[in-house]
Structure formats: C-alpha cells, structure tokens
Amino acid sequence: MRSVLSEDDGRNGMENKRKSLNNAEWYVTLAMLLVCGLLAWQITEITVAESRILPVVSLVIMLGASASMAVSLLGKKAGFHRLADAGFKKKELLVLAMLLASVLLYERLGFYTTIALLSLGTTLVLEAPLTLKKLLRSVLYTVVLMALVYFCFAVCLRMVTPSGVLI
C-alpha cells in the first residue's frame, strides 16, 4: 500500500511541476520582476531627486505586486492559467497601441493632454460595449483623475511638466 501511495505522490508531484511550468502566472511574475529591474536601473539614471518620486513609488508598488503573486503561486491560493491560452486579446492590443501612440504624442500634446486621452481611451476600450452611462462614467473618471494628477504634480510637488495643446 505504501508503494502505491508513493507512486501516486510521484505522479502528482510531476504533474504539479508540469502544471507550474505551463502556468502563465509564473511568466507574468517573472516579467514584472524584469520590468522592476529595468525601472530600478532607469531610476539610477535620473539626476533630479524630485523626478525620482513617481518612479520609486511605481517600483515599490510593482515589487509588492510581484512578491504577492510569487507568494500566491508558491501557496495553494494560486489560480492556473494555461500558457497556451495566454496572449494578447483585441482589447489588450488596442490599449497597447494607445500606449505606444501616447509616447509618440507626448511631446506634441503635453503631459496632461496625453494622459487624459490615454486614460479616456483605455477606459472606453475596457468598458466596451459602450452605453451612454458607461461613456459618462468614463469621462467623469478621466476628469477626476486629471484633477488629481494636476493637484499632485503641479500643486503639491510643484513639478514642471511638458506643456502642449491645453496645458
């Protein structure tokens, strides 16, 4: 009876190992840690101390999220997402395209206009299919977000941001 149990444990252990290597969550965790490393390297390149505030906060949040994902993957709470099913869907590709476009438009439109358009566009894509209520909620969300961003950067931190079309 012991040999049967040990054989089952061996098969289950092998199957769990195979499942963990096929779990897309591991690769997301590793990608986040890689981005954290790149962000940490970029932070060392910033010479103005005040300009490091947002990247450092972002780094701390990303490290916390990465650690949380790793802990849940090592524990029993982790979900399993097949690696074969992972990949970009239409909405994700559209948001990625908007993010790339925002990088190109940043200097021409300025910080606040670019962030507002990116925020509104992302919200509208994620809320699809749109209704009037969702559209109004997305616009309200963008206006509130921009007020908070302006308050944080311009008022509290007194940072000069790239100007553009509106500000």
PDB file of C-alpha atoms in Angstrom:
ATOM      1  CA  MET A   1       0.000   0.000   0.000  1.00  0.00           C
ATOM      2  CA  ARG A   2       2.871   2.343   0.721  1.00  0.00           C
ATOM      3  CA  SER A   3       4.387   1.822  -2.693  1.00  0.00           C
ATOM      4  CA  VAL A   4       1.085   2.707  -4.366  1.00  0.00           C
ATOM      5  CA  LEU A   5       0.864   5.954  -2.395  1.00  0.00           C
ATOM      6  CA  SER A   6       4.450   6.878  -3.124  1.00  0.00           C
ATOM      7  CA  GLU A   7       3.918   6.230  -6.845  1.00  0.00           C
ATOM      8  CA  ASP A   8       0.805   8.442  -6.799  1.00  0.00           C
ATOM      9  CA  ASP A   9       2.698  11.145  -4.955  1.00  0.00           C
ATOM     10  CA  GLY A  10       5.450  10.925  -7.558  1.00  0.00           C
ATOM     11  CA  ARG A  11       2.984  11.258 -10.427  1.00  0.00           C
ATOM     12  CA  ASN A  12       1.143  14.123  -8.703  1.00  0.00           C
ATOM     13  CA  GLY A  13       4.409  15.855  -7.971  1.00  0.00           C
ATOM     14  CA  MET A  14       5.480  15.503 -11.601  1.00  0.00           C
ATOM     15  CA  GLU A  15       2.064  16.705 -12.808  1.00  0.00           C
ATOM     16  CA  ASN A  16       2.187  19.699 -10.436  1.00  0.00           C
ATOM     17  CA  LYS A  17       5.661  20.542 -11.694  1.00  0.00           C
ATOM     18  CA  ARG A  18       4.462  20.327 -15.300  1.00  0.00           C
ATOM     19  CA  LYS A  19       1.434  22.464 -14.488  1.00  0.00           C
ATOM     20  CA  SER A  20       3.567  25.092 -12.791  1.00  0.00           C
ATOM     21  CA  LEU A  21       5.848  25.358 -15.824  1.00  0.00           C
ATOM     22  CA  ASN A  22       2.763  25.790 -18.014  1.00  0.00           C
ATOM     23  CA  ASN A  23       1.203  28.344 -15.668  1.00  0.00           C
ATOM     24  CA  ALA A  24       1.220  31.752 -17.324  1.00  0.00           C
ATOM     25  CA  GLU A  25       1.167  33.394 -13.876  1.00  0.00           C
ATOM     26  CA  TRP A  26       4.834  32.441 -13.365  1.00  0.00           C
ATOM     27  CA  TYR A  27       5.832  34.182 -16.560  1.00  0.00           C
ATOM     28  CA  VAL A  28       3.833  37.279 -15.649  1.00  0.00           C
ATOM     29  CA  THR A  29       5.599  37.360 -12.281  1.00  0.00           C
ATOM     30  CA  LEU A  30       8.998  36.990 -13.938  1.00  0.00           C
ATOM     31  CA  ALA A  31       8.152  39.704 -16.493  1.00  0.00           C
ATOM     32  CA  MET A  32       7.093  42.065 -13.701  1.00  0.00           C
ATOM     33  CA  LEU A  33      10.361  41.421 -11.871  1.00  0.00           C
ATOM     34  CA  LEU A  34      12.267  42.119 -15.096  1.00  0.00           C
ATOM     35  CA  VAL A  35      10.405  45.415 -15.521  1.00  0.00           C
ATOM     36  CA  CYS A  36      11.203  46.231 -11.877  1.00  0.00           C
ATOM     37  CA  GLY A  37      14.879  45.674 -12.616  1.00  0.00           C
ATOM     38  CA  LEU A  38      14.732  47.929 -15.679  1.00  0.00           C
ATOM     39  CA  LEU A  39      12.856  50.588 -13.722  1.00  0.00           C
ATOM     40  CA  ALA A  40      15.397  50.430 -10.885  1.00  0.00           C
ATOM     41  CA  TRP A  41      18.193  50.881 -13.423  1.00  0.00           C
ATOM     42  CA  GLN A  42      16.381  53.849 -15.009  1.00  0.00           C
ATOM     43  CA  ILE A  43      15.860  55.432 -11.574  1.00  0.00           C
ATOM     44  CA  THR A  44      19.612  55.448 -11.067  1.00  0.00           C
ATOM     45  CA  GLU A  45      19.932  57.468 -14.287  1.00  0.00           C
ATOM     46  CA  ILE A  46      17.604  60.261 -13.060  1.00  0.00           C
ATOM     47  CA  THR A  47      19.693  63.145 -11.740  1.00  0.00           C
ATOM     48  CA  VAL A  48      16.946  65.357 -10.256  1.00  0.00           C
ATOM     49  CA  ALA A  49      15.846  63.946  -6.887  1.00  0.00           C
ATOM     50  CA  GLU A  50      12.254  65.190  -7.189  1.00  0.00           C
ATOM     51  CA  SER A  51      11.895  63.424 -10.522  1.00  0.00           C
ATOM     52  CA  ARG A  52      12.593  60.087  -8.846  1.00  0.00           C
ATOM     53  CA  ILE A  53       9.472  60.212  -6.657  1.00  0.00           C
ATOM     54  CA  LEU A  54       6.961  58.717  -9.104  1.00  0.00           C
ATOM     55  CA  PRO A  55       9.302  56.027 -10.475  1.00  0.00           C
ATOM     56  CA  VAL A  56      10.266  54.949  -6.944  1.00  0.00           C
ATOM     57  CA  VAL A  57       6.613  54.751  -5.877  1.00  0.00           C
ATOM     58  CA  SER A  58       5.856  52.767  -9.042  1.00  0.00           C
ATOM     59  CA  LEU A  59       8.777  50.450  -8.314  1.00  0.00           C
ATOM     60  CA  VAL A  60       7.602  49.813  -4.750  1.00  0.00           C
ATOM     61  CA  ILE A  61       4.063  49.028  -5.963  1.00  0.00           C
ATOM     62  CA  MET A  62       5.348  46.711  -8.702  1.00  0.00           C
ATOM     63  CA  LEU A  63       7.693  44.913  -6.322  1.00  0.00           C
ATOM     64  CA  GLY A  64       4.835  44.436  -3.863  1.00  0.00           C
ATOM     65  CA  ALA A  65       2.568  43.080  -6.601  1.00  0.00           C
ATOM     66  CA  SER A  66       5.324  40.763  -7.854  1.00  0.00           C
ATOM     67  CA  ALA A  67       6.016  39.473  -4.354  1.00  0.00           C
ATOM     68  CA  SER A  68       2.301  38.944  -3.752  1.00  0.00           C
ATOM     69  CA  MET A  69       1.976  36.972  -6.997  1.00  0.00           C
ATOM     70  CA  ALA A  70       5.015  34.856  -6.171  1.00  0.00           C
ATOM     71  CA  VAL A  71       3.715  34.081  -2.668  1.00  0.00           C
ATOM     72  CA  SER A  72       0.290  33.103  -4.009  1.00  0.00           C
ATOM     73  CA  LEU A  73       1.915  30.902  -6.672  1.00  0.00           C
ATOM     74  CA  LEU A  74       4.019  29.148  -4.058  1.00  0.00           C
ATOM     75  CA  GLY A  75       0.978  28.706  -1.820  1.00  0.00           C
ATOM     76  CA  LYS A  76      -2.246  26.926  -2.634  1.00  0.00           C
ATOM     77  CA  LYS A  77      -4.231  30.062  -3.498  1.00  0.00           C
ATOM     78  CA  ALA A  78      -2.835  30.476  -6.995  1.00  0.00           C
ATOM     79  CA  GLY A  79      -5.037  30.080  -9.998  1.00  0.00           C
ATOM     80  CA  PHE A  80      -3.882  28.182 -13.032  1.00  0.00           C
ATOM     81  CA  HIS A  81      -3.838  29.884 -16.416  1.00  0.00           C
ATOM     82  CA  ARG A  82      -2.535  27.743 -19.246  1.00  0.00           C
ATOM     83  CA  LEU A  83       0.422  29.241 -21.035  1.00  0.00           C
ATOM     84  CA  ALA A  84      -1.158  28.283 -24.361  1.00  0.00           C
ATOM     85  CA  ASP A  85      -4.204  30.451 -23.521  1.00  0.00           C
ATOM     86  CA  ALA A  86      -2.089  33.448 -22.543  1.00  0.00           C
ATOM     87  CA  GLY A  87      -1.590  36.175 -25.069  1.00  0.00           C
ATOM     88  CA  PHE A  88      -2.960  39.455 -26.223  1.00  0.00           C
ATOM     89  CA  LYS A  89      -6.652  39.797 -26.985  1.00  0.00           C
ATOM     90  CA  LYS A  90      -8.105  42.567 -29.169  1.00  0.00           C
ATOM     91  CA  LYS A  91      -8.732  44.905 -26.229  1.00  0.00           C
ATOM     92  CA  GLU A  92      -5.237  44.407 -24.879  1.00  0.00           C
ATOM     93  CA  LEU A  93      -3.672  45.055 -28.278  1.00  0.00           C
ATOM     94  CA  LEU A  94      -5.724  48.233 -28.671  1.00  0.00           C
ATOM     95  CA  VAL A  95      -4.649  49.500 -25.234  1.00  0.00           C
ATOM     96  CA  LEU A  96      -1.019  48.672 -26.074  1.00  0.00           C
ATOM     97  CA  ALA A  97      -1.346  50.594 -29.361  1.00  0.00           C
ATOM     98  CA  MET A  98      -2.783  53.585 -27.460  1.00  0.00           C
ATOM     99  CA  LEU A  99       0.103  53.417 -25.005  1.00  0.00           C
ATOM    100  CA  LEU A 100       2.618  53.441 -27.855  1.00  0.00           C
ATOM    101  CA  ALA A 101       0.756  56.311 -29.539  1.00  0.00           C
ATOM    102  CA  SER A 102       0.841  58.279 -26.296  1.00  0.00           C
ATOM    103  CA  VAL A 103       4.626  58.005 -26.220  1.00  0.00           C
ATOM    104  CA  LEU A 104       4.773  59.470 -29.719  1.00  0.00           C
ATOM    105  CA  LEU A 105       2.260  62.245 -28.931  1.00  0.00           C
ATOM    106  CA  TYR A 106       3.694  63.161 -25.529  1.00  0.00           C
ATOM    107  CA  GLU A 107       5.972  65.997 -26.645  1.00  0.00           C
ATOM    108  CA  ARG A 108       3.451  67.449 -29.099  1.00  0.00           C
ATOM    109  CA  LEU A 109       0.340  67.296 -26.892  1.00  0.00           C
ATOM    110  CA  GLY A 110       1.977  67.708 -23.491  1.00  0.00           C
ATOM    111  CA  PHE A 111       1.743  65.693 -20.310  1.00  0.00           C
ATOM    112  CA  TYR A 112      -1.819  66.396 -19.179  1.00  0.00           C
ATOM    113  CA  THR A 113      -3.482  66.126 -22.591  1.00  0.00           C
ATOM    114  CA  THR A 114      -1.672  62.881 -23.381  1.00  0.00           C
ATOM    115  CA  ILE A 115      -2.528  61.340 -20.005  1.00  0.00           C
ATOM    116  CA  ALA A 116      -6.168  62.434 -20.341  1.00  0.00           C
ATOM    117  CA  LEU A 117      -6.509  60.943 -23.827  1.00  0.00           C
ATOM    118  CA  LEU A 118      -4.772  57.727 -22.773  1.00  0.00           C
ATOM    119  CA  SER A 119      -6.947  57.420 -19.682  1.00  0.00           C
ATOM    120  CA  LEU A 120     -10.181  58.098 -21.567  1.00  0.00           C
ATOM    121  CA  GLY A 121      -9.248  55.815 -24.457  1.00  0.00           C
ATOM    122  CA  THR A 122      -8.238  52.958 -22.169  1.00  0.00           C
ATOM    123  CA  THR A 123     -11.386  53.309 -20.101  1.00  0.00           C
ATOM    124  CA  LEU A 124     -13.595  53.342 -23.195  1.00  0.00           C
ATOM    125  CA  VAL A 125     -11.891  50.252 -24.622  1.00  0.00           C
ATOM    126  CA  LEU A 126     -12.217  48.339 -21.363  1.00  0.00           C
ATOM    127  CA  GLU A 127     -15.861  49.390 -20.914  1.00  0.00           C
ATOM    128  CA  ALA A 128     -16.911  48.192 -24.389  1.00  0.00           C
ATOM    129  CA  PRO A 129     -19.630  47.729 -25.482  1.00  0.00           C
ATOM    130  CA  LEU A 130     -20.432  51.329 -24.655  1.00  0.00           C
ATOM    131  CA  THR A 131     -23.650  52.746 -23.337  1.00  0.00           C
ATOM    132  CA  LEU A 132     -24.356  56.382 -22.540  1.00  0.00           C
ATOM    133  CA  LYS A 133     -23.970  55.629 -18.831  1.00  0.00           C
ATOM    134  CA  LYS A 134     -20.567  53.969 -19.361  1.00  0.00           C
ATOM    135  CA  LEU A 135     -19.430  56.841 -21.576  1.00  0.00           C
ATOM    136  CA  LEU A 136     -20.387  59.461 -18.972  1.00  0.00           C
ATOM    137  CA  ARG A 137     -18.761  57.423 -16.212  1.00  0.00           C
ATOM    138  CA  SER A 138     -15.556  57.152 -18.277  1.00  0.00           C
ATOM    139  CA  VAL A 139     -15.470  60.900 -18.922  1.00  0.00           C
ATOM    140  CA  LEU A 140     -16.111  61.622 -15.224  1.00  0.00           C
ATOM    141  CA  TYR A 141     -13.361  59.189 -14.236  1.00  0.00           C
ATOM    142  CA  THR A 142     -10.914  60.917 -16.601  1.00  0.00           C
ATOM    143  CA  VAL A 143     -11.805  64.392 -15.322  1.00  0.00           C
ATOM    144  CA  VAL A 144     -11.370  63.325 -11.668  1.00  0.00           C
ATOM    145  CA  LEU A 145      -8.126  61.522 -12.479  1.00  0.00           C
ATOM    146  CA  MET A 146      -6.731  64.563 -14.282  1.00  0.00           C
ATOM    147  CA  ALA A 147      -7.690  66.850 -11.396  1.00  0.00           C
ATOM    148  CA  LEU A 148      -5.818  64.541  -9.004  1.00  0.00           C
ATOM    149  CA  VAL A 149      -2.801  64.287 -11.307  1.00  0.00           C
ATOM    150  CA  TYR A 150      -2.673  68.058 -11.739  1.00  0.00           C
ATOM    151  CA  PHE A 151      -3.044  68.597  -7.984  1.00  0.00           C
ATOM    152  CA  CYS A 152      -0.270  66.101  -7.202  1.00  0.00           C
ATOM    153  CA  PHE A 153       2.236  67.243  -9.819  1.00  0.00           C
ATOM    154  CA  ALA A 154       1.588  70.960 -10.230  1.00  0.00           C
ATOM    155  CA  VAL A 155       0.319  71.976  -6.789  1.00  0.00           C
ATOM    156  CA  CYS A 156       1.863  69.600  -4.257  1.00  0.00           C
ATOM    157  CA  LEU A 157       5.145  68.720  -5.962  1.00  0.00           C
ATOM    158  CA  ARG A 158       5.420  71.968  -7.977  1.00  0.00           C
ATOM    159  CA  MET A 159       6.821  69.993 -10.892  1.00  0.00           C
ATOM    160  CA  VAL A 160       7.051  71.496 -14.317  1.00  0.00           C
ATOM    161  CA  THR A 161       5.577  69.087 -16.816  1.00  0.00           C
ATOM    162  CA  PRO A 162       5.932  69.218 -20.592  1.00  0.00           C
ATOM    163  CA  SER A 163       3.376  71.672 -21.947  1.00  0.00           C
ATOM    164  CA  GLY A 164       1.320  71.075 -25.016  1.00  0.00           C
ATOM    165  CA  VAL A 165      -2.047  71.835 -26.544  1.00  0.00           C
ATOM    166  CA  LEU A 166      -4.155  72.592 -23.457  1.00  0.00           C
ATOM    167  CA  ILE A 167      -1.689  72.971 -20.605  1.00  0.00           C
TER     168      ILE A 167
END
